[in-house]
Short mmCIF file of C-alpha atoms in Angstrom, two decimals:
data_model
loop_
_atom_site.label_atom_id
_atom_site.label_comp_id
_atom_site.label_asym_id
_atom_site.label_seq_id
_atom_site.Cartn_x
_atom_site.Cartn_y
_atom_site.Cartn_z
CA MET A 1 -23.66 -27.02 7.33
CA ALA A 2 -20.17 -26.07 8.55
CA LEU A 3 -19.66 -26.30 12.33
CA GLY A 4 -23.39 -26.03 13.01
CA ILE A 5 -23.97 -22.93 10.83
CA LEU A 6 -26.59 -23.41 8.13
CA GLU A 7 -25.38 -22.41 4.68
CA PRO A 8 -27.63 -20.17 2.56
CA LYS A 9 -28.16 -20.71 -1.17
CA GLU A 10 -25.98 -17.70 -1.89
CA THR A 11 -22.30 -18.63 -2.02
CA GLN A 12 -21.02 -15.11 -1.30
CA VAL A 13 -22.18 -13.54 1.95
CA ALA A 14 -20.82 -10.35 3.48
CA GLY A 15 -18.88 -10.99 6.68
CA THR A 16 -17.58 -14.40 5.62
CA VAL A 17 -13.91 -14.01 4.74
CA HIS A 18 -10.86 -16.14 4.04
CA VAL A 19 -8.22 -15.27 6.59
CA LYS A 20 -5.90 -18.14 5.69
CA SER A 21 -4.45 -18.68 2.25
CA GLN A 22 -5.07 -22.43 2.34
CA ALA A 23 -8.83 -21.81 2.36
CA GLN A 24 -8.72 -20.72 -1.27
CA SER A 25 -8.36 -22.56 -4.51
CA HIS A 26 -4.95 -22.79 -6.19
CA THR A 27 -5.88 -20.13 -8.75
CA GLU A 28 -7.18 -17.81 -6.05
CA ALA A 29 -4.04 -18.39 -3.99
CA GLN A 30 -1.85 -17.34 -6.93
CA ASP A 31 -3.87 -14.15 -7.36
CA THR A 32 -3.79 -13.55 -3.63
CA ASN A 33 -0.02 -13.89 -3.45
CA ARG A 34 0.23 -11.31 -6.20
CA ALA A 35 -2.45 -8.83 -5.11
CA LEU A 36 -3.67 -9.27 -1.55
CA LYS A 37 -1.73 -7.92 1.40
CA LYS A 38 -1.00 -10.23 4.31
CA ASP A 39 0.36 -9.98 7.82
CA GLU A 40 4.04 -10.31 8.62
CA THR A 41 3.83 -14.10 8.76
CA GLY A 42 2.44 -14.25 5.23
CA THR A 43 -0.33 -16.65 6.25
CA ILE A 44 -3.14 -14.30 7.32
CA ILE A 45 -4.84 -12.19 4.66
CA LEU A 46 -5.48 -8.66 5.91
CA VAL A 47 -9.22 -8.02 6.18
CA PRO A 48 -10.04 -5.29 5.29
CA GLN A 49 -7.28 -4.55 2.81
CA PRO A 50 -5.34 -1.35 3.59
CA SER A 51 -4.99 1.26 0.87
CA ASP A 52 -1.66 2.71 -0.27
CA ASP A 53 -2.34 5.99 1.52
CA PRO A 54 -0.26 6.47 4.71
CA ASN A 55 -3.22 8.39 6.17
CA ASP A 56 -5.17 5.12 6.21
CA PRO A 57 -5.24 4.05 9.90
CA LEU A 58 -4.69 0.44 8.85
CA ASN A 59 -1.22 1.47 7.64
CA TRP A 60 -0.20 2.97 10.97
CA PRO A 61 2.11 0.94 13.24
CA LEU A 62 0.27 -1.40 15.59
CA TRP A 63 1.78 0.29 18.65
CA GLN A 64 0.37 3.64 17.51
CA ARG A 65 -3.10 2.21 16.93
CA ASP A 66 -2.97 0.57 20.36
CA VAL A 67 -1.95 3.86 21.99
CA ILE A 68 -4.85 5.65 20.30
CA LEU A 69 -7.31 3.00 21.44
CA PHE A 70 -5.85 3.01 24.96
CA ILE A 71 -6.21 6.80 25.32
CA LEU A 72 -9.75 6.71 23.94
CA SER A 73 -10.61 3.86 26.32
CA ILE A 74 -9.26 5.76 29.34
CA VAL A 75 -11.28 8.86 28.42
CA THR A 76 -14.27 6.57 27.90
CA VAL A 77 -13.83 5.21 31.43
CA VAL A 78 -13.80 8.79 32.73
CA ALA A 79 -16.93 9.66 30.76
CA THR A 80 -18.84 6.52 31.71
CA THR A 81 -18.32 7.24 35.41
CA ALA A 82 -21.15 9.74 34.96
CA SER A 83 -23.78 6.99 34.82
CA PRO A 84 -23.07 5.36 38.24
CA LEU A 85 -21.89 8.65 39.75
CA LEU A 86 -24.80 8.76 42.20
CA ALA A 87 -25.09 5.04 42.93
CA ALA A 88 -23.55 5.29 46.40
CA ASP A 89 -25.17 8.66 47.18
CA SER A 90 -28.81 8.17 46.18
CA VAL A 91 -30.09 7.97 49.76
CA LEU A 92 -27.88 10.90 50.80
CA LEU A 93 -29.16 13.03 47.89
CA ALA A 94 -32.79 12.19 48.69
CA ILE A 95 -32.21 13.58 52.19
CA TYR A 96 -30.09 16.54 51.04
CA PHE A 97 -32.62 17.71 48.42
CA ARG A 98 -35.57 16.76 50.67
CA THR A 99 -37.15 14.54 48.07
CA THR A 100 -38.16 10.89 47.65
CA PHE A 101 -35.90 7.92 46.97
CA GLN A 102 -37.58 7.54 43.57
CA LYS A 103 -36.74 11.13 42.58
CA ALA A 104 -33.15 10.47 43.62
CA ALA A 105 -33.21 7.43 41.33
CA ASN A 106 -34.60 9.63 38.55
CA LEU A 107 -31.27 11.48 38.50
CA THR A 108 -29.87 8.29 37.00
CA ALA A 109 -32.95 7.46 34.92
CA PHE A 110 -33.09 10.77 33.05
CA HIS A 111 -29.32 10.75 32.62
CA LEU A 112 -29.72 7.49 30.69
CA ALA A 113 -32.46 9.06 28.57
CA GLY A 114 -29.97 11.82 27.72
CA VAL A 115 -27.49 9.21 26.51
CA ALA A 116 -30.11 7.81 24.10
CA VAL A 117 -30.93 11.28 22.73
CA GLY A 118 -27.23 12.11 22.34
CA ALA A 119 -26.58 8.92 20.39
CA VAL A 120 -29.31 9.77 17.89
CA ILE A 121 -27.74 13.20 17.30
CA PHE A 122 -24.01 12.47 17.38
CA VAL A 123 -23.84 9.25 15.40
CA PRO A 124 -25.02 10.65 12.04
CA SER A 125 -22.62 13.56 12.56
CA ALA A 126 -19.81 11.02 13.00
CA ARG A 127 -20.91 9.23 9.85
CA VAL A 128 -20.69 12.40 7.76
CA TRP A 129 -17.69 14.23 9.25
CA GLY A 130 -15.81 11.59 11.26
CA LYS A 131 -15.57 10.62 14.90
CA ARG A 132 -12.88 12.99 16.18
CA HIS A 133 -15.07 16.09 16.48
CA VAL A 134 -17.81 14.27 18.43
CA PHE A 135 -15.29 12.79 20.88
CA LEU A 136 -13.85 16.26 21.47
CA LEU A 137 -17.31 17.79 21.87
CA GLY A 138 -18.40 15.00 24.24
CA ALA A 139 -15.36 15.43 26.51
CA LEU A 140 -15.78 19.21 26.59
CA LEU A 141 -19.50 18.98 27.32
CA MET A 142 -18.81 16.43 30.07
CA CYS A 143 -16.40 18.90 31.67
CA VAL A 144 -18.97 21.72 31.63
CA THR A 145 -22.02 19.72 32.76
CA SER A 146 -20.10 18.06 35.60
CA ALA A 147 -19.12 21.47 36.95
CA TRP A 148 -22.77 22.48 36.61
CA GLY A 149 -23.93 19.44 38.59
CA GLY A 150 -21.51 20.16 41.43
CA SER A 151 -22.63 23.79 41.62
CA THR A 152 -26.18 22.71 42.59
CA HIS A 153 -24.81 21.92 46.03
CA ASN A 154 -24.89 25.65 46.82
CA ASN A 155 -28.58 26.26 46.08
CA THR A 156 -30.00 22.73 46.61
CA ASN A 157 -31.79 23.05 43.28
CA TYR A 158 -33.01 19.55 42.36
CA ALA A 159 -34.33 20.63 38.94
CA SER A 160 -30.95 22.13 38.01
CA LEU A 161 -29.14 18.94 39.03
CA LEU A 162 -31.62 16.87 37.03
CA TRP A 163 -30.94 18.88 33.86
CA ALA A 164 -27.20 18.71 34.48
CA ARG A 165 -27.55 14.93 34.61
CA VAL A 166 -29.52 14.89 31.35
CA PHE A 167 -26.82 16.86 29.51
CA GLN A 168 -24.14 14.70 31.12
CA GLY A 169 -25.88 11.82 29.37
CA VAL A 170 -25.76 13.65 26.06
CA ALA A 171 -22.01 14.23 26.58
CA LEU A 172 -21.48 10.53 27.32
CA ALA A 173 -23.24 9.36 24.13
CA PRO A 174 -20.29 9.59 21.68
CA PHE A 175 -18.14 7.34 23.84
CA GLU A 176 -20.82 4.69 24.39
CA SER A 177 -21.96 4.62 20.78
CA LEU A 178 -18.73 5.08 18.80
CA ALA A 179 -15.83 3.60 20.80
CA ASN A 180 -16.65 0.10 19.51
CA ALA A 181 -16.72 1.33 15.91
CA VAL A 182 -13.20 2.74 16.32
CA VAL A 183 -11.97 -0.86 16.70
CA GLY A 184 -13.32 -1.52 13.20
CA ASP A 185 -11.54 1.61 11.93
CA LEU A 186 -8.14 0.74 13.39
CA TYR A 187 -7.79 -3.03 13.21
CA PHE A 188 -7.97 -5.98 10.88
CA VAL A 189 -10.43 -8.77 11.68
CA HIS A 190 -7.80 -11.04 13.22
CA GLU A 191 -6.69 -8.23 15.57
CA ARG A 192 -10.10 -7.15 16.89
CA GLY A 193 -11.00 -9.78 19.50
CA PRO A 194 -8.98 -8.70 22.58
CA ARG A 195 -9.27 -5.01 21.63
CA MET A 196 -13.05 -5.27 21.48
CA ALA A 197 -13.06 -6.93 24.90
CA PHE A 198 -10.86 -4.13 26.27
CA VAL A 199 -13.06 -1.36 24.84
CA ASN A 200 -16.26 -2.96 26.12
CA THR A 201 -14.73 -3.23 29.56
CA ALA A 202 -13.91 0.49 29.37
CA ILE A 203 -17.48 1.28 28.30
CA PHE A 204 -19.43 -1.02 30.59
CA GLY A 205 -17.05 -2.31 33.26
CA GLY A 206 -14.55 0.35 34.20
CA ALA A 207 -17.21 2.64 35.65
CA PHE A 208 -18.13 0.09 38.32
CA LEU A 209 -15.18 1.22 40.43
CA THR A 210 -16.66 4.74 40.47
CA PRO A 211 -19.00 4.31 43.48
CA VAL A 212 -16.05 3.12 45.58
CA PHE A 213 -14.41 6.52 45.21
CA VAL A 214 -17.70 8.42 45.21
CA GLY A 215 -18.62 7.01 48.61
CA MET A 216 -15.28 8.09 50.06
CA ILE A 217 -15.51 11.51 48.40
CA ALA A 218 -19.00 12.09 49.79
CA ALA A 219 -17.93 11.07 53.27
CA HIS A 220 -14.82 13.25 53.43
CA ILE A 221 -15.21 16.30 51.17
CA GLY A 222 -18.85 16.28 50.03
CA TRP A 223 -20.87 14.68 47.21
CA GLN A 224 -20.45 17.75 44.99
CA TRP A 225 -16.76 16.95 44.59
CA SER A 226 -17.70 13.81 42.67
CA PHE A 227 -18.94 16.18 39.97
CA TYR A 228 -16.05 18.60 40.28
CA LEU A 229 -13.42 15.87 40.00
CA LEU A 230 -15.22 14.39 37.00
CA SER A 231 -15.12 17.85 35.43
CA ILE A 232 -11.37 18.12 36.02
CA PHE A 233 -10.58 14.69 34.61
CA SER A 234 -12.87 15.28 31.63
CA GLY A 235 -10.89 18.43 30.88
CA ILE A 236 -7.66 16.42 30.97
CA GLY A 237 -9.33 13.82 28.75
CA PHE A 238 -10.27 16.51 26.25
CA LEU A 239 -6.61 17.57 26.00
CA ALA A 240 -5.48 13.95 25.59
CA LEU A 241 -7.97 13.40 22.78
CA PHE A 242 -7.06 16.68 21.11
CA PHE A 243 -3.32 16.03 20.98
CA PHE A 244 -3.05 12.25 20.67
CA VAL A 245 -6.20 10.79 19.06
CA PRO A 246 -6.46 11.68 15.35
CA GLU A 247 -9.41 10.92 13.12
CA THR A 248 -9.81 7.15 12.69
CA ALA A 249 -12.55 7.16 10.03
CA PHE A 250 -11.08 6.83 6.53
CA ARG A 251 -12.66 6.63 3.09
CA ARG A 252 -10.96 3.90 1.14
CA ALA A 253 -12.08 2.19 -2.05
CA ASP A 254 -15.12 -0.03 -1.47
CA SER A 255 -13.30 -3.00 -2.98
CA LEU A 256 -10.74 -2.84 -0.18
CA ASN A 257 -13.34 -3.08 2.58
CA THR A 258 -13.38 -6.85 2.28
CA ASP A 259 -15.19 -7.26 5.60
CA MET A 260 -18.11 -5.25 4.21
CA VAL A 261 -18.51 -6.84 0.79
CA THR A 262 -19.17 -10.38 -0.32
CA THR A 263 -16.51 -13.00 -0.69
CA ALA A 264 -16.80 -12.73 -4.43
CA THR A 265 -15.16 -9.37 -4.24
CA SER A 266 -13.21 -9.83 -1.05
CA SER A 267 -11.36 -13.08 -1.67
CA VAL A 268 -9.25 -11.90 -4.56
CA VAL A 269 -8.19 -8.54 -5.90
CA THR A 270 -6.86 -9.30 -9.36
CA GLU A 271 -4.55 -7.25 -11.51
CA SER A 272 -7.42 -6.33 -13.80
CA SER A 273 -9.06 -4.48 -10.92
CA ALA A 274 -5.90 -2.69 -9.80
CA ALA A 275 -6.47 0.27 -12.08
CA SER A 276 -10.00 0.83 -10.81
CA LEU A 277 -8.83 0.52 -7.20
CA ASN A 278 -6.12 3.11 -7.78
CA SER A 279 -8.70 5.34 -9.44
CA ASP A 280 -11.05 4.95 -6.49
CA GLU A 281 -8.28 5.85 -4.05
CA LYS A 282 -7.33 8.92 -6.05
CA TYR A 283 -10.93 10.07 -6.11
CA LEU A 284 -11.27 9.60 -2.37
CA ARG A 285 -8.12 11.58 -1.69
CA MET A 286 -9.50 14.36 -3.88
CA ALA A 287 -12.83 14.26 -2.03
CA THR A 288 -11.24 14.47 1.39
CA SER A 289 -8.70 17.22 0.71
CA ALA A 290 -10.59 20.13 2.27
CA GLY A 291 -10.41 23.09 -0.03
CA THR A 292 -6.97 22.31 -1.46
CA ALA A 293 -5.91 21.30 -4.93
CA PRO A 294 -5.93 17.49 -5.12
CA ASP A 295 -2.58 15.77 -5.39
CA THR A 296 -3.30 12.27 -6.58
CA ALA A 297 0.35 11.29 -6.40
CA ARG A 298 0.67 12.23 -2.72
CA ARG A 299 1.88 9.41 -0.51
CA ALA A 300 3.03 11.42 2.53
CA ARG A 301 1.10 11.38 5.77
CA ASP A 302 -0.63 14.60 6.77
CA PRO A 303 1.50 16.81 9.04
CA TYR A 304 0.79 16.69 12.77
CA VAL A 305 -0.79 20.15 12.85
CA ARG A 306 -3.30 19.16 10.18
CA ARG A 307 -4.17 16.04 12.15
CA LEU A 308 -5.17 18.24 15.11
CA LEU A 309 -8.10 19.69 13.17
CA PRO A 310 -11.50 18.43 14.36
CA PHE A 311 -12.52 17.78 10.75
CA ASN A 312 -10.50 16.44 7.82
CA GLY A 313 -13.16 16.00 5.18
CA LYS A 314 -16.47 14.25 4.70
CA LYS A 315 -16.62 10.52 5.31
CA SER A 316 -19.98 9.98 3.63
CA ASP A 317 -21.93 11.67 0.85
CA ASP A 318 -25.26 10.79 2.49
CA SER A 319 -27.28 13.59 4.02
CA PHE A 320 -27.21 14.12 7.77
CA PHE A 321 -30.99 13.78 8.08
CA LYS A 322 -31.05 10.53 6.12
CA LEU A 323 -28.37 9.14 8.42
CA LEU A 324 -30.35 10.41 11.41
CA LEU A 325 -33.19 8.04 10.47
CA ARG A 326 -31.10 5.07 9.39
CA PRO A 327 -30.86 3.21 12.72
CA PHE A 328 -34.59 2.87 13.26
CA PRO A 329 -35.53 0.46 10.40
CA LEU A 330 -32.68 -1.79 11.56
CA TYR A 331 -34.74 -2.79 14.59
CA LEU A 332 -36.51 -5.14 12.14
CA GLN A 333 -33.25 -7.05 11.60
CA PRO A 334 -33.10 -10.23 13.79
CA ALA A 335 -29.35 -9.85 14.43
CA VAL A 336 -29.89 -6.32 15.73
CA ILE A 337 -32.78 -7.47 17.92
CA TRP A 338 -30.60 -10.27 19.32
CA GLY A 339 -27.75 -7.82 19.96
CA CYS A 340 -30.04 -5.35 21.73
CA LEU A 341 -31.46 -8.08 23.97
CA MET A 342 -28.10 -9.71 24.61
CA GLN A 343 -26.39 -6.48 25.56
CA GLY A 344 -29.09 -4.06 26.65
CA VAL A 345 -31.10 -6.26 28.99
CA ILE A 346 -28.20 -7.46 31.16
CA ILE A 347 -26.92 -3.87 31.36
CA GLY A 348 -30.39 -2.87 32.50
CA TRP A 349 -30.17 -5.35 35.37
CA THR A 350 -26.85 -3.84 36.46
CA VAL A 351 -28.41 -0.36 36.41
CA MET A 352 -31.18 -1.69 38.64
CA VAL A 353 -28.57 -3.10 41.02
CA GLY A 354 -26.79 0.27 41.08
CA VAL A 355 -29.99 2.10 41.94
CA ILE A 356 -30.94 -0.15 44.86
CA LEU A 357 -27.55 -1.27 46.19
CA SER A 358 -27.08 1.63 48.59
CA LEU A 359 -30.58 1.02 49.97
CA ILE A 360 -29.74 -2.63 50.62
CA PHE A 361 -26.57 -1.87 52.54
CA LEU A 362 -27.73 1.31 54.28
CA SER A 363 -30.82 -0.45 55.63
CA PRO A 364 -30.96 -2.79 58.63
CA PRO A 365 -29.34 -5.05 59.64
CA LEU A 366 -26.13 -3.75 57.98
CA PHE A 367 -26.53 0.03 58.48
CA PHE A 368 -23.55 0.84 56.24
CA THR A 369 -22.39 4.41 55.70
CA GLU A 370 -22.19 5.93 52.20
CA GLU A 371 -18.45 5.20 52.20
CA GLN A 372 -18.95 1.56 53.16
CA SER A 373 -21.78 1.21 50.64
CA GLY A 374 -19.57 2.61 47.90
CA LYS A 375 -16.83 0.11 48.67
CA MET A 376 -19.27 -2.69 47.92
CA TYR A 377 -18.77 -1.88 44.23
CA THR A 378 -15.26 -3.30 44.43
CA ALA A 379 -16.86 -6.66 43.59
CA ALA A 380 -18.40 -5.13 40.48
CA PHE A 381 -14.99 -3.94 39.30
CA ILE A 382 -13.47 -7.36 39.95
CA GLY A 383 -16.32 -8.90 37.97
CA ALA A 384 -15.67 -6.52 35.08
CA MET A 385 -12.00 -7.48 34.97
CA MET A 386 -12.96 -11.16 35.18
CA GLY A 387 -15.35 -10.69 32.26
CA LEU A 388 -12.62 -8.93 30.26
CA VAL A 389 -10.15 -11.78 30.70
CA ILE A 390 -12.68 -14.51 29.95
CA SER A 391 -14.02 -12.64 26.90
CA GLY A 392 -10.59 -12.04 25.40
CA VAL A 393 -9.20 -15.52 26.02
CA PHE A 394 -12.38 -17.44 25.14
CA THR A 395 -13.08 -15.48 21.96
CA GLU A 396 -9.57 -15.71 20.57
CA LEU A 397 -8.98 -19.37 21.38
CA VAL A 398 -12.38 -20.56 20.15
CA THR A 399 -12.37 -18.37 17.03
CA ARG A 400 -8.87 -19.43 15.95
CA TRP A 401 -9.74 -23.09 16.60
CA LEU A 402 -12.91 -22.89 14.52
CA ILE A 403 -11.10 -21.11 11.68
CA ARG A 404 -8.63 -24.00 11.53
CA LEU A 405 -11.47 -26.53 11.56
CA ASN A 406 -13.16 -24.60 8.74
CA ASN A 407 -10.04 -24.60 6.54
CA GLY A 408 -9.19 -20.96 7.14
CA LYS A 409 -12.67 -19.53 6.57
CA TYR A 410 -13.94 -17.11 9.20
CA GLU A 411 -17.63 -16.79 10.03
CA PRO A 412 -18.78 -13.96 12.35
CA GLU A 413 -21.08 -16.45 14.09
CA TYR A 414 -18.04 -17.86 15.87
CA ARG A 415 -18.21 -14.78 18.12
CA ILE A 416 -21.69 -15.79 19.35
CA LEU A 417 -20.27 -18.79 21.22
CA LEU A 418 -19.21 -16.40 24.00
CA ALA A 419 -22.90 -16.50 24.97
CA ALA A 420 -22.28 -19.92 26.58
CA PRO A 421 -20.17 -18.66 29.52
CA THR A 422 -22.39 -15.58 29.60
CA LEU A 423 -25.39 -17.82 30.31
CA VAL A 424 -23.61 -19.61 33.15
CA PHE A 425 -22.40 -16.43 34.83
CA THR A 426 -25.66 -14.53 34.46
CA ALA A 427 -27.73 -17.37 35.95
CA ILE A 428 -25.39 -17.74 38.92
CA GLY A 429 -25.19 -13.99 39.46
CA LEU A 430 -28.81 -12.88 39.12
CA TYR A 431 -30.43 -15.81 40.95
CA GLY A 432 -27.82 -15.72 43.68
CA PHE A 433 -27.90 -11.96 44.17
CA GLY A 434 -31.69 -11.86 44.36
CA ILE A 435 -31.88 -14.63 46.98
CA THR A 436 -29.02 -13.44 49.20
CA SER A 437 -29.48 -9.66 49.04
CA ALA A 438 -33.13 -10.06 50.07
CA ASN A 439 -32.01 -11.69 53.33
CA THR A 440 -28.88 -9.95 54.58
CA TYR A 441 -29.81 -11.04 58.12
CA ARG A 442 -28.86 -14.57 57.07
CA TYR A 443 -26.26 -14.08 54.33
CA GLY A 444 -24.54 -10.85 55.39
CA TRP A 445 -22.83 -8.61 52.84
CA LEU A 446 -20.07 -10.82 51.38
CA ILE A 447 -22.16 -13.45 49.60
CA PRO A 448 -24.29 -10.91 47.68
CA GLU A 449 -21.00 -9.24 46.71
CA VAL A 450 -19.71 -12.44 45.14
CA PHE A 451 -22.89 -12.82 43.10
CA LEU A 452 -22.64 -9.15 42.06
CA ALA A 453 -19.22 -9.92 40.56
CA PHE A 454 -20.82 -12.72 38.52
CA ILE A 455 -23.52 -10.34 37.24
CA ILE A 456 -20.99 -7.77 36.06
CA ALA A 457 -18.75 -10.43 34.48
CA SER A 458 -21.73 -11.74 32.51
CA MET A 459 -22.59 -8.19 31.46
CA VAL A 460 -19.12 -7.65 29.99
CA MET A 461 -19.21 -11.01 28.21
CA GLY A 462 -22.68 -10.36 26.78
CA ALA A 463 -21.64 -6.91 25.59
CA VAL A 464 -18.48 -8.26 23.96
CA ALA A 465 -20.29 -11.17 22.28
CA SER A 466 -22.95 -8.97 20.70
CA ALA A 467 -20.57 -6.15 19.76
CA GLN A 468 -18.01 -8.46 18.15
CA TYR A 469 -20.61 -10.35 16.17
CA LEU A 470 -22.43 -7.29 14.88
CA LEU A 471 -19.19 -5.51 14.01
CA ASP A 472 -17.84 -8.43 11.98
CA ALA A 473 -21.16 -9.48 10.43
CA HIS A 474 -22.47 -6.04 9.47
CA ARG A 475 -19.53 -3.63 9.47
CA ASP A 476 -21.01 -1.54 6.65
CA ILE A 477 -23.69 -0.39 9.12
CA ASP A 478 -21.74 -0.82 12.36
CA VAL A 479 -22.21 2.77 13.52
CA GLU A 480 -25.98 2.57 13.03
CA ILE A 481 -26.14 -0.78 14.81
CA PHE A 482 -24.21 0.50 17.81
CA THR A 483 -26.63 3.41 17.87
CA ASN A 484 -29.46 0.88 18.04
CA LEU A 485 -27.76 -0.82 20.97
CA ILE A 486 -27.22 2.44 22.84
CA ILE A 487 -30.80 3.63 22.29
CA PHE A 488 -32.31 0.32 23.38
CA LYS A 489 -30.00 -0.09 26.36
CA ASN A 490 -30.59 3.39 27.72
CA ILE A 491 -34.35 3.47 27.18
CA TYR A 492 -34.64 0.05 28.81
CA SER A 493 -32.42 1.13 31.70
CA PHE A 494 -34.41 4.36 32.02
CA VAL A 495 -37.61 2.36 32.54
CA LEU A 496 -35.97 0.09 35.12
CA ALA A 497 -34.46 3.00 37.07
CA TYR A 498 -37.67 5.03 36.86
CA PHE A 499 -39.77 2.24 38.40
CA ALA A 500 -37.04 0.70 40.58
CA TYR A 501 -38.33 1.59 44.02
CA THR A 502 -41.97 1.09 43.02
CA TRP A 503 -41.24 -2.50 41.99
CA ILE A 504 -39.02 -3.25 44.99
CA PHE A 505 -41.56 -2.07 47.53
CA SER A 506 -44.40 -3.91 45.77
CA THR A 507 -42.75 -7.26 44.86
CA GLY A 508 -39.56 -7.53 46.91
CA ILE A 509 -35.95 -7.96 45.79
CA LYS A 510 -35.93 -11.77 45.70
CA HIS A 511 -39.02 -12.18 43.54
CA MET A 512 -37.94 -9.38 41.21
CA PHE A 513 -34.44 -10.79 40.58
CA VAL A 514 -35.71 -14.31 40.05
CA ILE A 515 -37.86 -12.90 37.24
CA PHE A 516 -34.88 -10.93 35.88
CA ALA A 517 -32.68 -14.04 35.92
CA SER A 518 -35.27 -16.17 34.12
CA ILE A 519 -35.66 -13.52 31.41
CA GLU A 520 -31.89 -13.30 30.96
CA VAL A 521 -31.48 -17.09 30.68
CA ALA A 522 -34.14 -17.14 27.95
CA ILE A 523 -32.36 -14.32 26.09
CA CYS A 524 -29.01 -16.15 26.22
CA CYS A 525 -30.71 -19.24 24.78
CA LEU A 526 -31.71 -17.15 21.74
CA SER A 527 -28.02 -17.29 20.82
CA ILE A 528 -28.49 -20.87 19.65
CA PRO A 529 -30.82 -20.06 16.71
CA MET A 530 -28.78 -16.89 16.07
CA TYR A 531 -25.63 -19.01 15.66
CA VAL A 532 -27.30 -21.64 13.49
CA LEU A 533 -29.27 -19.22 11.30
CA GLY A 534 -26.92 -16.24 11.43
CA LYS A 535 -25.38 -16.74 8.00
CA LYS A 536 -28.79 -17.29 6.42
CA ASN A 537 -29.93 -14.09 8.09
CA ARG A 538 -26.93 -12.20 6.69
CA ALA A 539 -27.62 -13.55 3.21
CA PHE A 540 -31.32 -12.65 3.38
CA PHE A 541 -30.74 -9.05 4.39
CA GLN A 542 -27.88 -8.75 1.93
CA LYS A 543 -30.45 -9.51 -0.76
CA HIS A 544 -33.30 -7.56 0.89
CA ASP A 545 -31.55 -4.47 2.21
CA ILE A 546 -33.80 -2.79 4.80
CA LEU A 547 -32.13 0.56 4.32
CA ARG A 548 -32.60 0.48 0.55
CA ILE A 549 -36.22 -0.53 0.97
CA ALA A 550 -36.67 2.42 3.35
CA LYS A 551 -34.79 4.64 0.82
CA LEU A 552 -32.16 5.49 3.42
CA ARG A 553 -29.17 4.13 1.50
#
């Protein structure tokens, strides 16, 4: 039992890797020095191992990979603004379209349902043909649907706006479901921590500044310009993706994906296996050269013009329809269930806050305007940045410390420890927000704002903890797992948004958020058995593959 993690009977478990040479035996170290590639310091073994092909993203300079991830993250921020786009304007829209507050909330609820549907469709497409084409399609569709949503201002057609919101959700799906997986494409295990925190902030935190601008836009030039500006920036994002974000998915030899296979195959790549690895790489280059004669000796990177193509070959030989069904059996996997609860539930609470926040501040005794109500989301943005910093620093320091204590062996369960600060922040935030926002006569607007920052910080930390763990523990099915997270999160958020005003008027804000906080504390406590039993769980499902049992692998 190393550092509180129970050891299974199996000695080789996928996800457990040696990232320091001293963790291996003398014989293994000799083989490693001869065969395994390391970082510039010569002390950290590169996991996964890069191939010899310059088209392998792992061979690109770090600055280039960081630029790609930065551009994708910025476009993701633009896309994810669609979800809280109406948070500051829900009361205004209910009046403008002459409908109920609940129907105004449904503009967010059905948008989230669209995200879930889009994830189911786009993810298998990304598995077969790569991620670039779905990012391009998502940005383009976001541009079109946002213009559509703004145009409903002219005819006050609620049904048209509702459908525009649904298809906005579909357009958002590639960014929510695949941006995390790009970190696995571009980086080695020891490089992923802060990048994963940054991407999750882009996905879940960056959009919380949106209502600040939306409130001002609605007050000065009209709510429809929130849609029009989103359309314009999505168009710019499409161009940025087209010219500067190449395909990140790459088919390399299975033996090189040492974060996907067991330590028996990942610890050492001996000379006897070199020939088979070279053969595998040659085959993969032949399989991915679209319609051209294969050149197995090629070691030049594809020209820039070729990299602009939306497709550059198949990334999987599995059928699209088989991949379409693959995420659903994974809901039987305890790690996936934990990840869905850890990430999806706290995000659901933030969606609920977004739906009701304008009502809280527009109502007596505050009587805020839409612009003032929108500015209240500044605290949410501060909380997101706070969560980003804590996630990055905590994860890296704790993980590196535990690797040293474990003689250079890395266990994905180390990432779960981020659930500890998540628990503290979520309890403070949800309990505090529920008590103070229910009595603004006594507490005013500032104290609920502080607790809102705690809620959002905990959301970012919970999202990072679950995403990092699932990516490192089950990277062979990371895309399917992130699809599970997106589906669960959006269906759960849909239910909360759909019944938001019904629950508030029947139970009250304080009672409702006390229940939410208690549920979230219980979910965070599930991280304890997940940490202790995580490696046993990985070993069990390595031996009893759900996807093979379901004949989907």
